[in-house]
Tab-separated table of C-alpha atoms and ligand atoms in Angstrom:
chain	number	residue	atom	x	y	z
A	1	UNK	CA	-6.589	14.378	68.852
A	2	UNK	CA	-5.480	10.475	70.884
A	3	UNK	CA	-2.739	8.956	69.232
A	4	UNK	CA	-3.333	7.010	66.601
A	5	UNK	CA	-0.985	4.485	66.662
A	6	UNK	CA	-2.364	3.226	70.750
A	7	UNK	CA	-4.981	1.286	68.196
A	8	UNK	CA	-3.913	1.446	65.105
A	9	UNK	CA	0.052	-0.422	64.450
A	10	UNK	CA	0.067	1.113	60.898
A	11	UNK	CA	1.543	-2.526	60.023
A	12	UNK	CA	0.046	-5.249	57.985
A	13	UNK	CA	-1.653	-8.274	60.251
A	14	UNK	CA	-0.637	-11.656	58.741
A	15	UNK	CA	-1.566	-14.579	60.646
A	16	UNK	CA	-1.390	-12.669	64.153
A	17	UNK	CA	1.979	-11.050	63.725
A	18	UNK	CA	2.253	-7.187	63.201
A	19	UNK	CA	4.096	-6.900	59.633
A	20	UNK	CA	6.142	-4.905	57.407
A	21	UNK	CA	7.613	-4.751	54.303
A	22	UNK	CA	10.324	-6.891	53.885
A	23	UNK	CA	12.409	-4.162	52.119
A	24	UNK	CA	10.874	-1.730	54.418
A	25	UNK	CA	8.920	-0.132	51.402
A	26	UNK	CA	5.437	1.550	52.972
A	27	UNK	CA	3.599	3.918	51.554
A	28	UNK	CA	1.751	7.028	52.727
A	29	UNK	CA	-1.796	7.864	54.538
A	30	UNK	CA	-2.666	11.365	54.370
A	31	UNK	CA	-5.592	13.957	56.679
A	32	UNK	CA	-7.446	14.672	53.226
A	33	UNK	CA	-8.867	17.872	55.119
A	34	UNK	CA	-5.393	19.989	55.567
A	35	UNK	CA	-2.848	17.348	53.802
A	36	UNK	CA	-1.414	16.592	56.227
A	37	UNK	CA	1.012	13.255	56.921
A	38	UNK	CA	-1.254	10.473	60.098
A	39	UNK	CA	1.421	7.285	59.114
A	40	UNK	CA	3.518	4.983	57.257
A	41	UNK	CA	1.922	2.214	56.570
A	42	UNK	CA	3.037	-1.493	54.372
A	43	UNK	CA	3.550	-1.740	50.849
A	44	UNK	CA	2.617	-5.454	50.396
A	45	UNK	CA	2.756	-7.252	46.988
A	46	UNK	CA	1.952	-10.728	45.274
A	47	UNK	CA	4.989	-12.986	48.466
A	48	UNK	CA	2.578	-11.038	51.774
A	49	UNK	CA	-0.549	-11.396	50.092
A	50	UNK	CA	0.356	-14.788	48.922
A	51	UNK	CA	1.981	-15.893	52.646
A	52	UNK	CA	-1.487	-14.108	54.061
A	53	UNK	CA	-3.494	-16.568	51.737
A	54	UNK	CA	-1.819	-19.432	53.407
A	55	UNK	CA	-2.284	-17.759	56.850
A	56	UNK	CA	-5.667	-18.141	56.320
A	57	UNK	CA	-5.962	-21.142	54.458
A	58	UNK	CA	-4.303	-23.445	58.250
A	59	UNK	CA	-6.474	-20.737	60.299
A	60	UNK	CA	-9.557	-22.116	57.783
A	61	UNK	CA	-8.911	-26.357	59.242
A	62	UNK	CA	-9.311	-25.162	63.023
A	63	UNK	CA	-11.549	-22.069	62.447
A	64	UNK	CA	-14.744	-23.539	60.379
A	65	UNK	CA	-14.303	-26.876	62.638
A	66	UNK	CA	-15.023	-24.227	65.682
A	67	UNK	CA	-18.667	-24.864	67.106
A	68	UNK	CA	-20.910	-21.345	65.834
A	69	UNK	CA	-21.360	-20.759	69.747
A	70	UNK	CA	-17.625	-19.510	69.475
A	71	UNK	CA	-16.930	-18.666	66.894
A	72	UNK	CA	-19.855	-16.161	68.239
A	73	UNK	CA	-18.834	-15.952	70.878
A	74	UNK	CA	-15.458	-14.794	70.201
A	75	UNK	CA	-17.815	-11.377	67.687
A	76	UNK	CA	-19.276	-10.139	70.655
A	77	UNK	CA	-15.577	-9.383	72.403
A	78	UNK	CA	-15.264	-8.254	68.952
A	79	UNK	CA	-18.374	-5.448	68.350
A	80	UNK	CA	-17.897	-4.609	73.023
A	81	UNK	CA	-13.573	-3.525	72.037
A	82	UNK	CA	-15.163	-1.420	69.558
A	83	UNK	CA	-18.372	-0.438	71.417
A	84	UNK	CA	-15.403	0.888	73.804
A	85	UNK	CA	-13.084	2.367	71.275
A	86	UNK	CA	-15.836	3.808	69.384
A	87	UNK	CA	-14.181	7.513	70.037
A	88	UNK	CA	-10.807	6.517	68.506
A	89	UNK	CA	-12.390	4.917	66.335
A	90	UNK	CA	-14.375	7.181	64.921
A	91	UNK	CA	-11.341	10.249	65.411
A	92	UNK	CA	-9.631	7.721	63.242
A	93	UNK	CA	-11.520	7.865	60.334
A	94	UNK	CA	-12.850	11.484	61.005
A	95	UNK	CA	-8.524	11.716	60.144
A	96	UNK	CA	-8.294	9.368	57.065
A	97	UNK	CA	-10.851	9.766	55.267
A	98	UNK	CA	-12.666	13.162	55.872
A	99	UNK	CA	-16.054	13.516	57.472
A	100	UNK	CA	-17.821	15.265	59.856
A	101	UNK	CA	-16.798	13.319	63.271
A	102	UNK	CA	-20.664	13.288	64.291
A	103	UNK	CA	-20.926	10.571	60.997
A	104	UNK	CA	-18.064	9.272	61.527
A	105	UNK	CA	-19.416	7.980	65.567
A	106	UNK	CA	-22.369	7.233	63.513
A	107	UNK	CA	-20.146	4.785	60.870
A	108	UNK	CA	-18.471	3.083	63.812
A	109	UNK	CA	-22.367	2.824	65.409
A	110	UNK	CA	-23.406	1.261	62.559
A	111	UNK	CA	-20.243	-0.294	60.926
A	112	UNK	CA	-20.088	-2.245	64.703
A	113	UNK	CA	-24.364	-3.383	64.286
A	114	UNK	CA	-22.783	-5.719	61.570
A	115	UNK	CA	-20.597	-7.195	64.021
A	116	UNK	CA	-23.431	-7.804	66.458
A	117	UNK	CA	-25.424	-8.870	64.135
A	118	UNK	CA	-23.982	-11.392	62.781
A	119	UNK	CA	-22.485	-12.768	66.213
A	120	UNK	CA	-26.179	-13.621	66.163
A	121	UNK	CA	-26.383	-14.898	63.228
A	122	UNK	CA	-23.553	-16.947	63.517
A	123	UNK	CA	-26.102	-20.167	65.273
A	124	UNK	CA	-28.623	-19.417	62.654
A	125	UNK	CA	-26.806	-21.341	59.788
A	126	UNK	CA	-29.602	-24.176	60.024
A	127	UNK	CA	-29.604	-26.744	57.076
A	128	UNK	CA	-32.838	-28.608	56.022
A	129	UNK	CA	-34.486	-32.118	56.485
A	130	UNK	CA	-36.725	-32.819	52.850
A	131	UNK	CA	-39.352	-35.363	53.590
A	132	UNK	CA	-37.967	-38.141	51.627
A	133	UNK	CA	-38.995	-39.461	47.542
A	134	UNK	CA	-38.021	-42.371	48.601
A	135	UNK	CA	-39.197	-45.270	52.217
A	136	UNK	CA	-34.874	-45.892	53.228
A	137	UNK	CA	-33.578	-42.507	51.881
A	138	UNK	CA	-33.390	-39.515	53.870
A	139	UNK	CA	-32.732	-36.081	52.668
A	140	UNK	CA	-30.253	-33.299	54.008
A	141	UNK	CA	-28.657	-30.132	53.260
A	142	UNK	CA	-26.580	-28.296	55.051
A	143	UNK	CA	-24.563	-25.721	55.520
A	144	UNK	CA	-20.323	-25.119	55.752
A	145	UNK	CA	-18.477	-22.175	55.279
A	146	UNK	CA	-17.321	-21.150	51.774
A	147	UNK	CA	-13.567	-21.068	52.723
A	148	UNK	CA	-10.705	-18.358	52.299
A	149	UNK	CA	-12.238	-15.210	51.509
A	150	UNK	CA	-10.792	-12.049	49.933
A	151	UNK	CA	-11.574	-8.699	50.831
A	152	UNK	CA	-11.178	-5.445	49.137
A	153	UNK	CA	-13.297	-2.211	50.709
A	154	UNK	CA	-13.198	1.290	49.596
A	155	UNK	CA	-12.644	4.343	50.951
A	156	UNK	CA	-15.838	6.382	51.620
A	157	UNK	CA	-16.664	3.984	55.029
A	158	UNK	CA	-13.421	2.826	57.143
A	159	UNK	CA	-15.311	0.488	58.897
A	160	UNK	CA	-18.074	-0.225	57.750
A	161	UNK	CA	-17.651	-1.351	54.566
A	162	UNK	CA	-15.117	-3.399	55.923
A	163	UNK	CA	-17.605	-4.835	59.076
A	164	UNK	CA	-20.386	-6.034	56.442
A	165	UNK	CA	-18.582	-8.732	55.213
A	166	UNK	CA	-16.285	-9.443	58.333
A	167	UNK	CA	-18.552	-10.529	60.435
A	168	UNK	CA	-20.440	-12.486	58.449
A	169	UNK	CA	-17.245	-13.667	56.380
A	170	UNK	CA	-15.913	-15.012	60.451
A	171	UNK	CA	-19.199	-15.859	61.338
A	172	UNK	CA	-19.389	-18.533	58.506
A	173	UNK	CA	-16.553	-20.086	59.939
A	174	UNK	CA	-14.751	-18.532	56.417
A	175	UNK	CA	-10.655	-17.172	56.712
A	176	UNK	CA	-10.350	-13.761	55.321
A	177	UNK	CA	-6.732	-11.890	53.720
A	178	UNK	CA	-8.683	-8.275	53.584
A	179	UNK	CA	-7.204	-4.976	51.789
A	180	UNK	CA	-8.357	-1.997	52.590
A	181	UNK	CA	-8.537	1.201	50.457
A	182	UNK	CA	-4.782	2.543	49.954
A	183	UNK	CA	-6.813	5.741	51.146
A	184	UNK	CA	-8.966	4.787	54.506
A	185	UNK	CA	-6.231	1.289	55.294
A	186	UNK	CA	-5.865	3.014	59.491
A	187	UNK	CA	-9.148	2.177	60.480
A	188	UNK	CA	-8.800	-1.916	59.040
A	189	UNK	CA	-5.638	-2.466	61.358
A	190	UNK	CA	-7.494	-0.663	64.014
A	191	UNK	CA	-9.799	-3.494	63.036
A	192	UNK	CA	-7.817	-5.931	62.799
A	193	UNK	CA	-5.844	-4.375	66.689
A	194	UNK	CA	-9.173	-4.946	67.949
A	195	UNK	CA	-9.919	-8.502	66.305
A	196	UNK	CA	-6.525	-9.828	67.997
A	197	UNK	CA	-7.654	-7.729	71.414
A	198	UNK	CA	-10.939	-9.884	71.228
A	199	UNK	CA	-9.409	-12.891	70.830
A	200	UNK	CA	-9.905	-13.853	67.022
A	201	UNK	CA	-7.172	-16.788	66.464
A	202	UNK	CA	-4.410	-16.135	64.017
A	203	UNK	CA	-4.735	-15.796	60.414
A	204	UNK	CA	-8.605	-15.848	60.863
A	205	UNK	CA	-8.353	-12.837	60.135
A	206	UNK	CA	-5.521	-10.935	57.715
A	207	UNK	CA	-4.974	-7.656	56.304
A	208	UNK	CA	-2.423	-6.404	53.823
A	209	UNK	CA	-2.276	-3.142	53.055
A	210	UNK	CA	-0.577	-2.028	49.728
A	211	UNK	CA	-0.654	0.994	46.946
A	212	UNK	CA	-0.745	-1.528	44.045
A	213	UNK	CA	-4.557	-3.020	44.317
A	214	UNK	CA	-4.455	-3.814	40.363
A	215	UNK	CA	-2.067	-6.859	40.752
A	216	UNK	CA	-2.479	-7.894	45.078
A	217	UNK	CA	-6.586	-8.044	42.878
A	218	UNK	CA	-5.897	-10.449	40.472
A	219	UNK	CA	-3.353	-12.084	43.277
A	220	UNK	CA	-7.135	-12.705	44.958
A	221	UNK	CA	-8.826	-13.514	41.737
A	222	UNK	CA	-6.403	-16.457	40.762
A	223	UNK	CA	-5.227	-18.007	43.724
A	224	UNK	CA	-6.836	-21.796	43.629
A	225	UNK	CA	-7.326	-21.240	47.648
A	226	UNK	CA	-9.219	-18.387	47.241
A	227	UNK	CA	-12.487	-19.497	47.402
A	228	UNK	CA	-14.931	-16.548	47.459
A	229	UNK	CA	-14.016	-12.738	46.457
A	230	UNK	CA	-16.661	-9.811	48.517
A	231	UNK	CA	-15.250	-6.548	46.696
A	232	UNK	CA	-16.854	-3.024	47.436
A	233	UNK	CA	-15.885	-0.092	44.251
A	234	UNK	CA	-16.683	1.357	41.953
A	235	UNK	CA	-18.151	-1.561	38.675
A	236	UNK	CA	-15.797	-1.439	36.132
A	237	UNK	CA	-13.254	-2.606	38.777
A	238	UNK	CA	-16.092	-5.080	40.221
A	239	UNK	CA	-16.457	-5.889	36.049
A	240	UNK	CA	-13.238	-6.789	35.636
A	241	UNK	CA	-12.458	-8.915	39.224
A	242	UNK	CA	-15.374	-10.932	37.527
A	243	UNK	CA	-13.649	-11.087	34.660
A	244	UNK	CA	-10.231	-11.970	36.001
A	245	UNK	CA	-12.122	-14.798	38.417
A	246	UNK	CA	-14.078	-16.899	35.376
A	247	UNK	CA	-11.475	-19.143	35.757
A	248	UNK	CA	-11.167	-20.113	39.269
A	249	UNK	CA	-14.987	-20.129	39.311
A	250	UNK	CA	-15.152	-17.937	42.472
A	251	UNK	CA	-18.440	-16.978	44.164
A	252	UNK	CA	-18.382	-13.179	43.658
A	253	UNK	CA	-20.019	-10.644	46.271
A	254	UNK	CA	-19.961	-6.576	44.388
A	255	UNK	CA	-20.768	-4.361	45.625
A	256	UNK	CA	-20.732	-1.577	43.083
A	257	UNK	CA	-21.317	2.104	41.688
A	258	UNK	CA	-25.049	3.269	42.351
A	259	UNK	CA	-27.053	6.450	40.585
A	260	UNK	CA	-29.110	6.764	42.665
A	261	UNK	CA	-33.109	8.730	41.758
A	262	UNK	CA	-34.778	10.632	44.786
A	263	UNK	CA	-38.436	10.707	43.002
A	264	UNK	CA	-40.824	13.873	44.861
A	265	UNK	CA	-44.493	13.118	43.631
A	266	UNK	CA	-46.808	16.151	44.296
A	267	UNK	CA	-48.750	14.652	47.288
A	268	UNK	CA	-45.704	15.098	48.791
A	269	UNK	CA	-45.043	15.673	52.233
A	270	UNK	CA	-42.461	18.858	50.279
A	271	UNK	CA	-40.655	19.285	54.181
A	272	UNK	CA	-40.130	16.052	54.229
A	273	UNK	CA	-38.343	14.886	51.580
A	274	UNK	CA	-36.271	18.367	52.186
A	275	UNK	CA	-35.084	16.817	54.860
A	276	UNK	CA	-34.940	13.648	53.327
A	277	UNK	CA	-32.925	14.901	49.850
A	278	UNK	CA	-30.590	16.694	52.443
A	279	UNK	CA	-29.700	12.790	53.695
A	280	UNK	CA	-29.563	10.841	51.022
A	281	UNK	CA	-27.854	14.019	49.133
A	282	UNK	CA	-25.506	15.317	51.272
A	283	UNK	CA	-24.098	12.012	53.380
A	284	UNK	CA	-20.610	12.194	53.757
A	285	UNK	CA	-20.558	15.101	51.078
A	286	UNK	CA	-22.731	12.775	48.786
A	287	UNK	CA	-19.657	10.556	48.518
A	288	UNK	CA	-21.413	7.187	49.080
A	289	UNK	CA	-22.625	4.534	46.611
A	290	UNK	CA	-26.665	5.157	47.351
A	291	UNK	CA	-26.894	9.123	46.933
A	292	UNK	CA	-28.904	10.482	45.646
A	293	UNK	CA	-27.986	11.289	42.825
A	294	UNK	CA	-31.087	12.315	40.177
A	295	UNK	CA	-33.654	14.657	42.334
A	296	UNK	CA	-36.957	14.594	39.807
A	297	UNK	CA	-39.356	16.515	41.053
A	298	UNK	CA	-43.148	16.972	39.813
A	299	UNK	CA	-43.868	19.654	37.669
A	300	UNK	CA	-46.643	21.209	40.272
A	301	UNK	CA	-44.253	21.298	43.122
A	302	UNK	CA	-40.726	22.023	40.976
A	303	UNK	CA	-40.649	25.114	42.323
A	304	UNK	CA	-41.442	25.725	46.020
A	305	UNK	CA	-39.557	22.035	46.129
A	306	UNK	CA	-36.401	23.903	44.384
A	307	UNK	CA	-36.750	26.316	46.859
A	308	UNK	CA	-37.049	25.224	50.469
A	309	UNK	CA	-34.251	22.545	48.927
A	310	UNK	CA	-31.818	25.662	48.235
A	311	UNK	CA	-32.785	27.370	52.287
A	312	UNK	CA	-31.760	23.894	53.653
A	313	UNK	CA	-28.685	23.402	51.168
A	314	UNK	CA	-27.831	27.062	52.307
A	315	UNK	CA	-27.119	25.799	56.007
A	316	UNK	CA	-25.203	23.198	55.729
A	317	UNK	CA	-21.585	24.268	57.059
A	318	UNK	CA	-18.714	22.841	54.905
A	319	UNK	CA	-15.200	22.801	57.049
A	320	UNK	CA	-12.787	20.242	59.001
A	321	UNK	CA	-14.768	16.742	60.162
A	322	UNK	CA	-13.027	17.419	63.929
A	323	UNK	CA	-14.298	20.567	63.475
A	324	UNK	CA	-17.730	21.375	65.348
A	325	UNK	CA	-21.136	21.523	63.648
A	326	UNK	CA	-19.720	20.792	60.251
A	327	UNK	CA	-22.220	19.376	58.248
A	328	UNK	CA	-19.669	18.742	54.740
A	329	UNK	CA	-15.605	17.445	55.096
A	330	UNK	CA	-13.510	17.931	52.318
A	331	UNK	CA	-13.986	15.109	49.061
A	332	UNK	CA	-11.055	12.568	49.260
A	333	UNK	CA	-8.530	13.464	46.911
A	334	UNK	CA	-7.851	16.237	43.943
A	335	UNK	CA	-8.824	13.262	41.040
A	336	UNK	CA	-12.221	13.280	42.686
A	337	UNK	CA	-12.636	16.562	42.880
A	338	UNK	CA	-11.287	17.854	39.570
A	339	UNK	CA	-14.436	15.159	38.701
A	340	UNK	CA	-17.054	16.915	40.084
A	341	UNK	CA	-16.075	19.739	38.255
A	342	UNK	CA	-15.734	18.409	35.005
A	343	UNK	CA	-19.753	17.428	36.221
A	344	UNK	CA	-20.772	20.338	36.506
A	345	UNK	CA	-18.857	22.599	33.606
A	346	UNK	CA	-20.481	19.696	31.526
A	347	UNK	CA	-24.189	20.244	33.037
A	348	UNK	CA	-23.732	23.875	32.798
A	349	UNK	CA	-22.631	23.423	29.148
A	350	UNK	CA	-25.808	21.540	28.309
A	351	UNK	CA	-28.337	24.131	30.396
A	352	UNK	CA	-28.152	23.365	33.806
A	353	UNK	CA	-28.892	26.299	36.111
A	354	UNK	CA	-26.785	25.962	38.760
A	355	UNK	CA	-28.945	27.541	41.800
A	356	UNK	CA	-26.623	27.598	44.777
A	357	UNK	CA	-22.656	26.522	45.100
A	358	UNK	CA	-21.122	25.434	42.142
A	359	UNK	CA	-17.383	26.190	42.738
A	360	UNK	CA	-14.460	24.225	44.832
A	361	UNK	CA	-14.703	26.504	48.689
A	362	UNK	CA	-12.958	29.278	49.669
A	363	UNK	CA	-11.114	26.958	52.797
A	364	UNK	CA	-9.554	25.796	49.591
A	365	UNK	CA	-7.261	21.639	49.362
A	366	UNK	CA	-10.822	18.767	47.742
A	367	UNK	CA	-13.517	21.222	50.022
A	368	UNK	CA	-16.241	21.802	47.362
A	369	UNK	CA	-19.669	24.041	48.065
A	370	UNK	CA	-22.700	22.082	48.814
A	371	UNK	CA	-24.032	22.784	45.200
A	372	UNK	CA	-27.756	22.554	43.528
A	373	UNK	CA	-28.084	22.597	39.958
A	374	UNK	CA	-31.805	22.958	37.982
A	375	UNK	CA	-32.838	22.248	35.570
A	376	UNK	CA	-30.750	18.946	34.797
A	377	UNK	CA	-31.677	16.845	31.979
A	378	UNK	CA	-30.452	13.204	31.162
A	379	UNK	CA	-28.556	14.517	28.415
A	380	UNK	CA	-25.596	15.102	31.341
A	381	UNK	CA	-22.868	13.341	32.266
A	382	UNK	CA	-24.006	13.595	35.621
A	383	UNK	CA	-27.424	11.505	34.958
A	384	UNK	CA	-25.264	9.378	33.630
A	385	UNK	CA	-23.041	8.893	36.203
A	386	UNK	CA	-21.725	8.202	40.391
A	387	UNK	CA	-21.483	12.686	40.888
A	388	UNK	CA	-19.905	11.368	44.451
A	389	UNK	CA	-19.277	14.742	45.052
A	390	UNK	CA	-21.839	17.677	47.406
A	391	UNK	CA	-23.631	18.074	43.818
A	392	UNK	CA	-27.961	17.805	43.687
A	393	UNK	CA	-29.304	18.341	39.737
A	394	UNK	CA	-32.837	18.466	40.317
A	395	UNK	CA	-34.366	17.343	36.900
A	396	UNK	CA	-39.364	17.528	35.783
A	397	UNK	CA	-41.306	15.422	35.327
A	398	UNK	CA	-45.136	15.354	34.510
A	399	UNK	CA	-46.266	12.066	34.668
A	400	UNK	CA	-45.467	8.952	37.300
A	401	UNK	CA	-44.713	7.102	34.225
A	402	UNK	CA	-42.646	9.805	33.481
A	403	UNK	CA	-40.893	9.294	36.486
A	404	UNK	CA	-40.422	5.401	36.501
A	405	UNK	CA	-38.883	6.037	33.333
A	406	UNK	CA	-36.098	8.369	34.036
A	407	UNK	CA	-35.519	7.117	37.287
A	408	UNK	CA	-34.569	3.704	35.519
A	409	UNK	CA	-33.103	4.941	32.319
A	410	UNK	CA	-29.399	3.896	33.769
A	411	UNK	CA	-27.938	1.204	33.619
A	412	UNK	CA	-27.254	1.089	38.257
A	413	UNK	CA	-29.742	-0.387	39.923
A	414	UNK	CA	-28.782	-0.060	43.658
A	415	UNK	CA	-30.550	2.560	45.972
A	416	UNK	CA	-33.501	4.266	45.270
A	417	UNK	CA	-35.635	6.424	47.089
A	418	UNK	CA	-39.741	8.772	46.839
A	419	UNK	CA	-41.498	10.322	48.464
A	420	UNK	CA	-45.373	10.646	48.226
A	421	UNK	CA	-48.333	9.870	49.896
A	422	UNK	CA	-50.819	7.885	47.025
A	423	UNK	CA	-51.205	5.037	48.485
A	424	UNK	CA	-51.822	2.853	45.518
A	425	UNK	CA	-48.960	5.365	43.281
A	426	UNK	CA	-46.586	4.178	46.372
A	427	UNK	CA	-46.487	0.164	45.621
A	428	UNK	CA	-46.989	0.972	41.493
A	429	UNK	CA	-43.386	2.682	41.934
A	430	UNK	CA	-42.016	0.811	43.897
A	431	UNK	CA	-42.849	-2.093	42.373
A	432	UNK	CA	-41.509	-1.244	39.262
A	433	UNK	CA	-38.211	0.672	40.097
A	434	UNK	CA	-35.536	-1.606	38.767
A	435	UNK	CA	-33.760	-1.071	42.523
A	436	UNK	CA	-32.033	-3.364	45.048
A	437	UNK	CA	-32.904	-0.880	47.630
A	438	UNK	CA	-35.881	1.439	47.735
A	439	UNK	CA	-37.169	3.665	50.722
A	440	UNK	CA	-40.490	5.868	50.636
A	441	UNK	CA	-40.806	8.485	51.893
A	442	UNK	CA	-37.519	7.845	54.213
A	443	UNK	CA	-33.525	8.751	52.331
A	444	UNK	CA	-32.471	6.543	54.851
A	445	UNK	CA	-32.231	2.709	53.749
A	446	UNK	CA	-29.059	1.125	54.943
A	447	UNK	CA	-29.340	-1.257	58.620
A	448	UNK	CA	-27.512	-4.011	59.487
A	449	UNK	CA	-31.046	-6.366	59.142
A	450	UNK	CA	-32.498	-5.404	55.872
A	451	UNK	CA	-30.279	-6.657	52.719
A	452	UNK	CA	-28.318	-4.821	51.256
A	453	UNK	CA	-27.355	-4.807	47.597
A	454	UNK	CA	-27.999	-4.131	44.264
A	455	UNK	CA	-29.610	-5.268	40.658
A	456	UNK	CA	-27.546	-4.862	36.828
A	457	UNK	CA	-24.320	-2.583	36.971
A	458	UNK	CA	-24.488	-2.143	40.731
A	459	UNK	CA	-23.440	-6.101	41.952
A	460	UNK	CA	-24.476	-8.815	43.082
A	461	UNK	CA	-25.075	-10.447	46.483
A	462	UNK	CA	-26.451	-8.347	49.643
A	463	UNK	CA	-25.157	-7.761	53.147
A	464	UNK	CA	-26.211	-7.349	56.777
A	465	UNK	CA	-29.644	-9.730	56.855
A	466	UNK	CA	-30.003	-13.195	56.978
A	467	UNK	CA	-29.150	-12.690	54.169
A	468	UNK	CA	-25.015	-11.628	54.563
A	469	UNK	CA	-24.172	-14.753	56.128
A	470	UNK	CA	-25.933	-16.833	53.097
A	471	UNK	CA	-22.974	-15.067	50.459
A	472	UNK	CA	-20.522	-17.096	52.979
A	473	UNK	CA	-22.203	-20.408	53.092
A	474	UNK	CA	-21.989	-23.094	50.728
A	475	UNK	CA	-24.570	-25.563	50.275
A	476	UNK	CA	-24.185	-29.330	50.970
A	477	UNK	CA	-27.467	-31.904	50.221
A	478	UNK	CA	-26.808	-35.128	51.479
A	479	UNK	CA	-28.655	-38.523	50.384
A	480	UNK	CA	-28.332	-41.117	53.774
A	481	UNK	CA	-30.166	-44.368	52.004
A	482	UNK	CA	-30.104	-48.197	52.965
A	483	UNK	CA	-32.229	-47.703	55.594
B	1	ADP	P1	-13.248	4.019	44.649
B	1	ADP	O1	-13.469	5.148	43.352
B	1	ADP	O2	-14.136	4.701	45.502
B	1	ADP	O3	-12.048	4.494	44.863
B	1	ADP	P2	-12.532	2.061	43.378
B	1	ADP	O4	-13.455	0.954	42.265
B	1	ADP	O5	-10.646	2.502	42.914
B	1	ADP	O6	-13.593	2.667	43.932
B	1	ADP	O7	-11.264	1.370	44.669
B	1	ADP	C1	-12.335	0.504	45.363
B	1	ADP	C2	-11.597	-0.410	46.073
B	1	ADP	O8	-10.534	-1.296	45.041
B	1	ADP	C3	-9.908	0.145	47.125
B	1	ADP	O9	-9.694	-0.829	47.526
B	1	ADP	C4	-8.922	0.400	45.887
B	1	ADP	O10	-7.580	-0.157	45.871
B	1	ADP	C5	-9.471	-1.245	45.050
B	1	ADP	N1	-9.228	-1.433	43.476
B	1	ADP	C6	-8.924	0.021	42.413
B	1	ADP	N2	-8.354	-0.648	41.749
B	1	ADP	C7	-8.659	-2.236	41.691
B	1	ADP	C8	-8.043	-3.929	40.497
B	1	ADP	N3	-7.653	-3.119	39.359
B	1	ADP	N4	-8.504	-4.778	41.503
B	1	ADP	C9	-8.936	-4.729	42.254
B	1	ADP	N5	-8.672	-3.474	43.597
B	1	ADP	C10	-8.538	-2.803	42.449
């Protein structure tokens, strides 16, 4: 493996300086595939985070005044550098997160597509001239950057969850303090290193690594200089951040948990549905917020779907992400393994039938067997919670109404998928699903050009697309009188 330190300095990045904790406090980053230590990174506290916020505030005064083309050119340079370092970034992602190298390469390309998109969109934050209501007045609307943004990101996509926030923030003219997940800070620091190399000015992007996420989160939510918080993570933490931000009335983007239904109707192309379900369920070992959490299959095709799907799952190779041909890496940590085991035990106790897998993998550690369950029921815990592991529960339904009702019977509303060919039903079901994103005859909806985000308990705001830039802009209406 390439020397990780060349690309990730393993120091925090504040005001253009690579810094450690003043008293040398650090925490360890481990490879989840073998438990080996990768690096020690600074365990920063509120004092250091405050310094980062102040640096971001100072940098904002200059950054906001740059023309969009200047910001766009810097983003383009960042994009080119990420592309030039794609392989070492992918290796780093696999090392600290565990996903197969092929998926890590995919993440770099996907994550970088946001930098490219927002380098383009930087110049599209148009305002409006409103036809006036009075002859001696002219009315106009301009868009201005929100200000200092705090970003908190998770471990499941150590690169893409960051670029989705940073690229639009920087394009809009905001400056950022990022707190990456304590599980995967090295990729975040590598991205900052490349941003520095690209010439993004000191203070515009700051990365504060730290173990005490609740303390850093509270600071971001209550610090008057922070004007916006963008968070991706669990619904429980998202709600807490929203409560903490209420007093300061911060702008919020919250990308929270999901409970995606994946519906297979009786007229579906079953082979395509199986292929889509494999992607939707087992990508990143089931550890994404848009992973199929419940596979709902219509009565008439239930048995044949289960057979084809289980066969496809039986071919999935489990192993360390840097080994060739591996499809599924380890779970992120022992806590995740315990959660999956607990959900499975509950489902079995309530009548689920294990068709494939069902236990920790012989490789040990946090590896888990790709698992297929049939006769899953809404009363089981895995129907209500994000599984976040390679476990596919399959439910049986009879009618379209029943499928929609089952699919919507969750507080979450991030992604939903269904397979079917009847054009009337395609429209009816797509419109009836209470979700922010619907994949019809596809198991993959994520792309930088479309608005990613959820409704209900899955959060607020959108990432990517035109809408992604608006999250970091505020509207100013100006009335010019006395003409
Ligand atoms: P996950 O279960 O996917 O790790 P979390 O919501 O726990 O989801 O973590 C997502 C991000 O939120 C991580 O960067 C984590 O450090 C951070 N985080 C966890 N708890 C809090 C909190 N109370 N306040 C702010 N950030 C938090």
